Coordinates of C-alpha atoms and ligand atoms in Angstrom, one line a residue:
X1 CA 118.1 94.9 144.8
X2 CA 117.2 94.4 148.5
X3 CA 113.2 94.1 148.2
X4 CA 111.5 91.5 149.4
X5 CA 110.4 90.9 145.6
X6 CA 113.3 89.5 145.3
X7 CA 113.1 87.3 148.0
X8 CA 114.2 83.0 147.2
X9 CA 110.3 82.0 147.8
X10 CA 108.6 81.9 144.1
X11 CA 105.9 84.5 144.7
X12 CA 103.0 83.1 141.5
X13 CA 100.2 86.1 142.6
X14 CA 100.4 89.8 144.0
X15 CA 100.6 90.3 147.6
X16 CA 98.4 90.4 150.1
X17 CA 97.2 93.6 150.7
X18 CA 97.1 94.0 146.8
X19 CA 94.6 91.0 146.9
X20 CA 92.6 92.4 149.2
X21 CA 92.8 95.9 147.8
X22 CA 91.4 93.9 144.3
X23 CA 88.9 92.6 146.1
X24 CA 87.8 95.6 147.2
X25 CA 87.7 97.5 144.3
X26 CA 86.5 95.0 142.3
X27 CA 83.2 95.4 144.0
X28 CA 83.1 99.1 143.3
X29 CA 84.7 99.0 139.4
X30 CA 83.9 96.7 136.6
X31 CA 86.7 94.3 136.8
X32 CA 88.5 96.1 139.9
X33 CA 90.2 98.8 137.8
X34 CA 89.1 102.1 135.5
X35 CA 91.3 101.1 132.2
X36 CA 91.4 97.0 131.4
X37 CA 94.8 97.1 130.1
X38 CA 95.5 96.8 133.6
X39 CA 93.7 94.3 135.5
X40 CA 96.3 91.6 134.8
X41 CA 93.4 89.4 132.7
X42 CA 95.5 88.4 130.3
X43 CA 98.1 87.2 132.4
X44 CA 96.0 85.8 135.3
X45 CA 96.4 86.7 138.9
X46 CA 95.8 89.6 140.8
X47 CA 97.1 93.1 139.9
X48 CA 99.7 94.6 141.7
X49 CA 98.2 98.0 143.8
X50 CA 100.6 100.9 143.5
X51 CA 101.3 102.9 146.6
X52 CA 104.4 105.4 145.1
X53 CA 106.4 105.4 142.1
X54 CA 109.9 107.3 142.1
X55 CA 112.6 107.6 138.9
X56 CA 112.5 103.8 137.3
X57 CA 111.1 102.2 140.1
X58 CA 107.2 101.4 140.9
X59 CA 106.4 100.3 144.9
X60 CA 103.5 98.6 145.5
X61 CA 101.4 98.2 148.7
X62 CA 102.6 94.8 149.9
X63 CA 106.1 96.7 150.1
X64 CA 108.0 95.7 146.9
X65 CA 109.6 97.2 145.3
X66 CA 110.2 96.8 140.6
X67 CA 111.6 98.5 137.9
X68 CA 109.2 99.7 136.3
X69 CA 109.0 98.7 132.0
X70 CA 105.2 100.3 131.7
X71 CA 106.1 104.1 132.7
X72 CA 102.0 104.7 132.9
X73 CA 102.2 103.3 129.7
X74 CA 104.3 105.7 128.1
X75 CA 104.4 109.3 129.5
X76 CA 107.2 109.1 132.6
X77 CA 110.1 109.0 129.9
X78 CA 111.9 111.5 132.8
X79 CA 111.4 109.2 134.9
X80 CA 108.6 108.9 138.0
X81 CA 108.5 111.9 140.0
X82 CA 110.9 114.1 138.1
X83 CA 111.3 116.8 140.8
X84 CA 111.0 119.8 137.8
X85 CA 107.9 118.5 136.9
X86 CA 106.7 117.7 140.3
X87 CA 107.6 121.5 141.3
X88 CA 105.9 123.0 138.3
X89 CA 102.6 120.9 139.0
X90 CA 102.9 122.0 142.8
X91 CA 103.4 125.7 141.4
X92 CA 100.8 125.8 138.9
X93 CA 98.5 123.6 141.5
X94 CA 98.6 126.5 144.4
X95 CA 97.5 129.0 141.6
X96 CA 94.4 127.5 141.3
X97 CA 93.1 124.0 139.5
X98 CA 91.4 125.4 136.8
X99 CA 89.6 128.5 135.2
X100 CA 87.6 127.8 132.2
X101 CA 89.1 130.8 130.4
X102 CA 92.6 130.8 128.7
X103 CA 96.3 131.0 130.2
X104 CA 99.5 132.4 128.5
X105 CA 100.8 128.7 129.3
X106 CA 98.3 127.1 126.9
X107 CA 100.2 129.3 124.0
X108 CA 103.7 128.1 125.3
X109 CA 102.8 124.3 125.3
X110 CA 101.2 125.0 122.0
X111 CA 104.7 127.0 120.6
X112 CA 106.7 123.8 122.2
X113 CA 104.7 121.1 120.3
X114 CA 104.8 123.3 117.3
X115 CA 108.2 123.6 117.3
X116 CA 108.7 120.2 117.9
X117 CA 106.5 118.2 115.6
X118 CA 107.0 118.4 111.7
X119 CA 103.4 118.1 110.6
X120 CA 101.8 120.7 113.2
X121 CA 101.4 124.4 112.5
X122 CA 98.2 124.5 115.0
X123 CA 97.6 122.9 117.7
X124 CA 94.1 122.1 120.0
X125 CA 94.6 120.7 123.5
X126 CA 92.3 117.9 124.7
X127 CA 92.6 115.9 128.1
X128 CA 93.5 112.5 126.3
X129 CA 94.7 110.4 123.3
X130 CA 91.7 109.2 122.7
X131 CA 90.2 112.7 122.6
X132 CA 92.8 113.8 120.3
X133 CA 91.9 110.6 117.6
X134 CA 88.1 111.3 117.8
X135 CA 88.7 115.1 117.2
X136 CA 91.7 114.4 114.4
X137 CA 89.0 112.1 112.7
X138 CA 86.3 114.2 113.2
X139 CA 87.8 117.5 111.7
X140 CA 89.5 115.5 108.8
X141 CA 85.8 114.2 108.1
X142 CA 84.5 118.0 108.2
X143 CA 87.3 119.7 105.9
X144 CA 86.9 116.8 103.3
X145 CA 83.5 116.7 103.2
X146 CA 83.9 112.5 103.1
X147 CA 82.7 109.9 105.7
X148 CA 85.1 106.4 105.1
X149 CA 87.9 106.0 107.3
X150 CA 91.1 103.6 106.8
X151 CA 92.3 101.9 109.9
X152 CA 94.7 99.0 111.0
X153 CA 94.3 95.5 112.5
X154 CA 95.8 95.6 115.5
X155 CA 96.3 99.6 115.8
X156 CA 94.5 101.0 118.9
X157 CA 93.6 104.6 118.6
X158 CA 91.8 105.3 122.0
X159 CA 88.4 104.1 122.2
X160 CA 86.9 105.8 119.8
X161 CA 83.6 104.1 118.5
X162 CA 84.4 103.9 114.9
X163 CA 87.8 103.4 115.8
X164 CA 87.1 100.6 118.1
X165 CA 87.2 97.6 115.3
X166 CA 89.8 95.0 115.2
X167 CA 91.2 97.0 118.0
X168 CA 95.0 96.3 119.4
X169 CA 95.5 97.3 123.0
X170 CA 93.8 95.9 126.1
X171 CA 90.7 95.2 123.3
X172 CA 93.3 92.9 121.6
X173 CA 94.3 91.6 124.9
X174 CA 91.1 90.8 126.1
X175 CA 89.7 89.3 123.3
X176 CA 87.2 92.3 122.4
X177 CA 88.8 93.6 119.4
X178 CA 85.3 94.9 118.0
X179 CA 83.3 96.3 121.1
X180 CA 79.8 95.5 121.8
X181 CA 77.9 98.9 121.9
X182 CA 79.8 99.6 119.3
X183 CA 76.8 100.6 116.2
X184 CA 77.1 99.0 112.8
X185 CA 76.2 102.4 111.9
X186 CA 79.2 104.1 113.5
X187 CA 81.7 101.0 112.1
X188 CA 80.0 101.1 108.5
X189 CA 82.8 103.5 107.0
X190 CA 85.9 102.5 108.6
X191 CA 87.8 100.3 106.6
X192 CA 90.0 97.7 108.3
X193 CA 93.6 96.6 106.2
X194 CA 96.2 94.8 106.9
X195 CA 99.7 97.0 108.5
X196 CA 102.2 96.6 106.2
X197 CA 100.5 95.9 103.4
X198 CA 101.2 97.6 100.4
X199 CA 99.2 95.9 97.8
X200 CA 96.3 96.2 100.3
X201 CA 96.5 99.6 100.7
X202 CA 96.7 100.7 97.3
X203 CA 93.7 98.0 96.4
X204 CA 91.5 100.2 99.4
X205 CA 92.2 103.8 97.3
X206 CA 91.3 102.9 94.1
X207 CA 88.2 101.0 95.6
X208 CA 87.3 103.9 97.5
X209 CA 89.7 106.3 97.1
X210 CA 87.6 109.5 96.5
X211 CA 85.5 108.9 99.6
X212 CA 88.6 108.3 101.8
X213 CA 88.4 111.0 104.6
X214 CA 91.5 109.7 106.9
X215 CA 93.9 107.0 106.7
X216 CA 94.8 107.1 110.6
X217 CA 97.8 104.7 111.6
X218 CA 100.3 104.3 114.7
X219 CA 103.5 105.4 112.7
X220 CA 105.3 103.1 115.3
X221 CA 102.7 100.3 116.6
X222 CA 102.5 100.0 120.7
X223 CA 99.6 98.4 120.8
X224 CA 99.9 94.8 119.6
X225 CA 103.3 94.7 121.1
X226 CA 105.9 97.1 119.7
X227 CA 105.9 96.8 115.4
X228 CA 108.1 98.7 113.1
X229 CA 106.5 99.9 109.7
X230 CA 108.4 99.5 106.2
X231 CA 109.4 102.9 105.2
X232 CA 107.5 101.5 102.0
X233 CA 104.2 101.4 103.9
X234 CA 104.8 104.7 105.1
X235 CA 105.4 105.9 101.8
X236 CA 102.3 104.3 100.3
X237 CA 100.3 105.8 102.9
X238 CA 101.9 109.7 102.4
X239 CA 101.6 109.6 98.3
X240 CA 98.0 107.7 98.1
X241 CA 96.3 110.0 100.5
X242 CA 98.1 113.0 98.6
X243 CA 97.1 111.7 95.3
X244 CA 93.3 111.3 96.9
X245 CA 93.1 114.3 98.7
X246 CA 92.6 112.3 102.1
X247 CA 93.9 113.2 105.3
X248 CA 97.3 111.0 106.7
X249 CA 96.7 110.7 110.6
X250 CA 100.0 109.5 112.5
X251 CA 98.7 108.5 115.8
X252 CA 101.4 109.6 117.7
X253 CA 100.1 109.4 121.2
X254 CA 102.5 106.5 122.0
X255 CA 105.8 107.6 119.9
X256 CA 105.6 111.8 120.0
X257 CA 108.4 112.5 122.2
X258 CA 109.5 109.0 122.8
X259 CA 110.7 107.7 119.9
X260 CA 112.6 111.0 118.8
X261 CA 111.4 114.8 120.3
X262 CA 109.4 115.0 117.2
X263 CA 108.0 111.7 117.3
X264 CA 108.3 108.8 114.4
X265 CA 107.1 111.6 111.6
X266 CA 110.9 113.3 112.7
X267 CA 112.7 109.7 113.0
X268 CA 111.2 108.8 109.5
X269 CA 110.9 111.9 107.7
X270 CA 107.6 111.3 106.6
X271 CA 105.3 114.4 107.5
X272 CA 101.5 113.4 108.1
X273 CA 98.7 116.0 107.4
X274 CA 97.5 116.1 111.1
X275 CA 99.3 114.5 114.4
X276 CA 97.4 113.0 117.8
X277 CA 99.5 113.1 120.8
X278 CA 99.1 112.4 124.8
X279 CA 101.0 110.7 126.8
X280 CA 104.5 112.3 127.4
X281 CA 103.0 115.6 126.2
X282 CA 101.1 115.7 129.4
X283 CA 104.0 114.7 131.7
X284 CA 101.7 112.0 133.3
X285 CA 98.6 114.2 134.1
X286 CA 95.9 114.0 131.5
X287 CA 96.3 116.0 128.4
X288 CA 96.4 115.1 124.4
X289 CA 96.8 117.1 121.8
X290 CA 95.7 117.2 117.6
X291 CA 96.8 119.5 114.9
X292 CA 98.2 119.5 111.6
X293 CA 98.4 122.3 109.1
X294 CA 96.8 125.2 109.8
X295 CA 94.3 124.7 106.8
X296 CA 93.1 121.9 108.7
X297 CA 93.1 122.9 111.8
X298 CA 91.6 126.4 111.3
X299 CA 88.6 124.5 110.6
X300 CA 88.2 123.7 114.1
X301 CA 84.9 125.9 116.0
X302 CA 85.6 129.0 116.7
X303 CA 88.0 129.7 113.7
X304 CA 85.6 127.1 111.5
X305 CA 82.6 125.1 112.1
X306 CA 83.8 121.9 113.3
X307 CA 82.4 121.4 116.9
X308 CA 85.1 120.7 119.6
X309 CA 85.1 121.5 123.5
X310 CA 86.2 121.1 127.0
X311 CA 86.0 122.1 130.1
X312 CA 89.0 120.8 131.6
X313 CA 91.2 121.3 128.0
X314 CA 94.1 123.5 128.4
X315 CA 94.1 122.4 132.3
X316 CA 96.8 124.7 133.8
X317 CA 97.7 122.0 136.0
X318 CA 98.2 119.7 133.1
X319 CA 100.1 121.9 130.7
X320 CA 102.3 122.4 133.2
X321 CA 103.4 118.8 134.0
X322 CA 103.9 118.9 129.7
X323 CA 105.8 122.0 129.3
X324 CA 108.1 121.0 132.0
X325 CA 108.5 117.6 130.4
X326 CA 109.1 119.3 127.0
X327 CA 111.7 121.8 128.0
X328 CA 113.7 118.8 129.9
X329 CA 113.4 116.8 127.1
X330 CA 114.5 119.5 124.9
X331 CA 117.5 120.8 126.9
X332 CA 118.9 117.9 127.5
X333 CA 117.9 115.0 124.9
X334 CA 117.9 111.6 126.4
X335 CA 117.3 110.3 123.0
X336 CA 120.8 108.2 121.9
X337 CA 121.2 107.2 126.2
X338 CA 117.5 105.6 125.5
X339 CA 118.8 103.9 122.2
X340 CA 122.2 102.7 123.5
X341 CA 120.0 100.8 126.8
X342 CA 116.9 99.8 124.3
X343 CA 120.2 97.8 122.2
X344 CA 121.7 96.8 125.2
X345 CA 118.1 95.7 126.2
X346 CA 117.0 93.9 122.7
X347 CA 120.2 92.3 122.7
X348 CA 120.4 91.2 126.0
X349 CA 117.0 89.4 126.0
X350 CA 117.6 87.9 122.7
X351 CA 120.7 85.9 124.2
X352 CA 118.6 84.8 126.7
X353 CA 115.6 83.6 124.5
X354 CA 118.0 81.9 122.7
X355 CA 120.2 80.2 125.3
X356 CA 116.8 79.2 127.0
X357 CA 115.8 77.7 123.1
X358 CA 112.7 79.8 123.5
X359 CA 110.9 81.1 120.0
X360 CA 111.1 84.6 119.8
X361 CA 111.6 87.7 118.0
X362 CA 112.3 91.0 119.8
X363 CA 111.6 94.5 118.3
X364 CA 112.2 98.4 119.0
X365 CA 112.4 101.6 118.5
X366 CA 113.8 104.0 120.6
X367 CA 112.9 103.3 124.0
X368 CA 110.0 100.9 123.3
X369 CA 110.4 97.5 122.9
X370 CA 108.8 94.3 122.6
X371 CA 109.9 90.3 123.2
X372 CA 107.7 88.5 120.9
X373 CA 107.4 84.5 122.1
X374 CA 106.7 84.1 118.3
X375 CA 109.8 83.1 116.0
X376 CA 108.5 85.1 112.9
X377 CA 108.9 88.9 112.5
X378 CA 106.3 90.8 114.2
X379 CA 104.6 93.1 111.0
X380 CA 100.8 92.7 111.4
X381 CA 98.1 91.5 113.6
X382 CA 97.6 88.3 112.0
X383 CA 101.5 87.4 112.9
X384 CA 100.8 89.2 117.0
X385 CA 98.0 87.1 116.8
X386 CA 100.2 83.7 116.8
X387 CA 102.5 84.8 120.0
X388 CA 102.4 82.1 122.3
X389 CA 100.2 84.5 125.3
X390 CA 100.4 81.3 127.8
X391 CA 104.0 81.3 128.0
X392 CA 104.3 85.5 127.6
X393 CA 101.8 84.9 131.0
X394 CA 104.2 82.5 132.9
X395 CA 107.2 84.9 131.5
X396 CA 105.5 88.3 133.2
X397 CA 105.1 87.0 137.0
X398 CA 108.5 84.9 136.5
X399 CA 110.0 88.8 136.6
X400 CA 107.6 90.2 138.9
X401 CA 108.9 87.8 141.2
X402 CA 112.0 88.8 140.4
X403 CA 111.5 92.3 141.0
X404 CA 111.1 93.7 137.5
X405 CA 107.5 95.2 136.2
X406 CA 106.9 94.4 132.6
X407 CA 103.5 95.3 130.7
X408 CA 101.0 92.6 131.5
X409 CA 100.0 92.2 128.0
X410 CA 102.4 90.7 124.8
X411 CA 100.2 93.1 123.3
X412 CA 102.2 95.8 124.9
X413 CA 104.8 97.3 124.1
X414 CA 107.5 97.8 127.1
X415 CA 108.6 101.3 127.9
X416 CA 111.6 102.5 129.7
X417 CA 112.7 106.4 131.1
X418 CA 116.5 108.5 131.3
X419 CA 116.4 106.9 134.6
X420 CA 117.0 103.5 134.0
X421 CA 121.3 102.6 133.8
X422 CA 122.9 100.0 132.3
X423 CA 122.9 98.2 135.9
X424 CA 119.1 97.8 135.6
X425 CA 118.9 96.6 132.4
X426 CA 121.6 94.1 132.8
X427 CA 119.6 93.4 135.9
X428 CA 116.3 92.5 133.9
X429 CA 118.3 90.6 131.1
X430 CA 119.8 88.6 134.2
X431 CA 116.0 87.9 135.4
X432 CA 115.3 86.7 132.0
X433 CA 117.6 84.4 131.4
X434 CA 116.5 83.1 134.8
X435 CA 112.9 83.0 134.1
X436 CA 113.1 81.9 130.4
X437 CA 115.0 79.1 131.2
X438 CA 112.4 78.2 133.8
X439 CA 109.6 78.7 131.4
Ligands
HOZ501 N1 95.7 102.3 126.7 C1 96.8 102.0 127.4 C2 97.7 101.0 126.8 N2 97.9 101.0 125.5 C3 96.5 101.5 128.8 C4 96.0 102.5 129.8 C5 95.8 102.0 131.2 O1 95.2 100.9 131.4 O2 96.3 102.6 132.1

């Protein structure tokens, strides 16, 4: 690669101009950026300021030049720039920015995600994952008539107050996994297990089984680095809200569309009551999405009496960027090219933890990944918890300096788009072996 990010000279901080860009908006923003996850605090330094970001490559403003593993955190799996989306956001763009009143492309979106998703009969469109979890939990409270709420250590669902408790994500990251301004009151009926945990789950239902509203989990963790659940978890979690007449959430904001078209309920075969979704569905402009079966859903204001609004939901601009993404996705599935390159991937960076005698563990799931500097398997926060960040810190601007743009978190799962080849993933496994070794 010919950028000067790849230049000889060991390069420990962002460029200049992204230093002083920092500076700068770390003046006018609390802590320089609007979303923590990426101010770089929990691998020290600066951040890097983007200036373009084409196919698998990000460029920032000091002229360099990576591959990019973060993809906006999840929604460029076309790629950056994917000219069909970029023409069908130009398109939809010169027709206006948005109405306030309904669009026949709202109903196409909505048929797309239908037919995609297992669990969803009806859909409502929001303008983020977060929006989607605090509606999903919000209508699952209304059509139970129940208030508690089961949650998982080290899930991140948005920040959602009564969501926001032992909190993976940039909360993890940053060492506020319970937020202040966060109300006992609003935290009092969400109860916090373990992920994984059988025995634990079952204990919470027949403790409190008949007042269980939701049990809301990420059906593929991203947010305390990438962790798999046991298809006996996910079973406990389908049969004891059935048997309790609770409400199974799968977050899917991270894995709809990434790790199979119809997400990890498809991949699994394990069908939630309702879905949450963002991320891909918006094609990188902001738009999430809930629904579930249309029981559920059709309790939703104006077909029910749950309250639910927004101005900007159903943003013409937005739906377009998703339906494009969906109909690529859907005519021409990238879905076993990601698999092959998240093997290749896994397998390549295990060699080189192992040849560089680093402790690690590395896990995936379609084109999401995570290299754990933690020798035991990865299945719950309390094991995420004992990754060794210091050397995961020293690991993320060894590949910066080599050219290669990794999440800045462990907590972080690493995401990857139809645009990166083999070439650039042997390319990243090259630079860590380099950089491990160095560690
Ligand atoms: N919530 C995203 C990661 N799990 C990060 C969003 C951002 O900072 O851009």
């Amino acid at each position: 690669m010919n950028s000067p990010a790849n230049s000889s000279a060991a390069r420990p901080s962002a460029g200049p101009k992204s230093v002083a860009a920092f500076q700068r908006a770390s003046a006018l923003m609390p802590g320089g950026v609007n979303s923590p996850a990426r101010a770089f605090g929990a691998v020290g330094g600066t951040p890097l300021f983007i200036e373009r970001a084409e196919g698998p490559y990000l460029y920032d403003i000091d002229g360099n030049r990576y591959i990019d593993y973060i993809g906006s955190w999840g929604p460029m799996i076309l790629g950056h720039a994917h000219p069909e989306v970029i023409s069908a956001i130009t398109e939809a763009a010169a027709k206006g920015t948005s109405y306030g009143a309904p669009t026949e492309a709202e109903s196409r979106l909505a048929e797309q995600i239908i037919e995609a998703v297992p669990s969803i009969e009806k859909v409502r469109l929001v303008n983020s994952g977060t929006e989607a979890t605090m509606s999903a939990l919000r209508v699952a409270r209304g059509a139970t008539g129940r208030k508690k709420v089961i949650k998982f250590a080290g899930n991140y669902h948005g920040h959602v107050d009564s969501l926001l408790v032992a909190a993976g994500s940039a909360a993890a990251t940053l060492g506020a996994p319970d937020s202040p301004g966060v109300t006992p009151g609003a935290a009092e009926d969400t109860l916090v297990l373990s992920y994984n945990d059988v025995p634990g789950l079952q204990n919470a239902f027949d403790q409190h089984g008949d007042d269980i509203a939701a049990l809301i989990l990420e059906p593929v963790v991203g947010n305390m680095g990438c962790v798999l659940p046991t298809m006996e978890f996910l079973n406990a979690a389908r049969d004891l809200t059935s048997k309790h007449g609770s409400i199974l959430i799968f977050d899917e904001v991270m894995t709809g569309f990434r790790v199979a078209y119809g997400g990890a309920q498809e991949r699994f075969g394990v069908t939630p009551d309702m879905t949450t979704l963002g991320k891909i569905v918006g094609g990188g402009m902001p738009l999430g999405a809930y629904g579930g079966r249309a029981e559920i859903m059709n309790q939703v204001l104006p077909a029910g009496k749950v309250f639910q609004a927004g101005t900007l939901s159903g943003n013409p601009v937005a739906v377009a960027a998703g339906s494009a993404t969906l109909r690529l996705l859907k005519e021409n599935p990238p879905y076993e090219q990601l698999e092959r390159l998240a093997d290749r991937l896994a397998d390549g960076l295990d060699r080189a933890a192992t040849s560089a005698g680093m402790a690690h563990t590395v896990a995936k799931a379609g084109a999401m990944l995570t290299l754990f500097f933690n020798p035991e398997p990865v299945d719950c926060w309390d094991v995420a918890d004992r990754c060794d960040r210091e050397a995961f810190g020293r690991y993320f601007w060894g590949l910066i300096n080599e050219g290669i743009y990794m999440p800045c978190s462990q907590f972080e799962a690493l995401f990857f788009s139809q645009q990166h080849t083999e070439a650039m993933i042997d390319e990243t496994i090259g630079a860590a072996e380099k950089v491990l070794k160095s560690l």
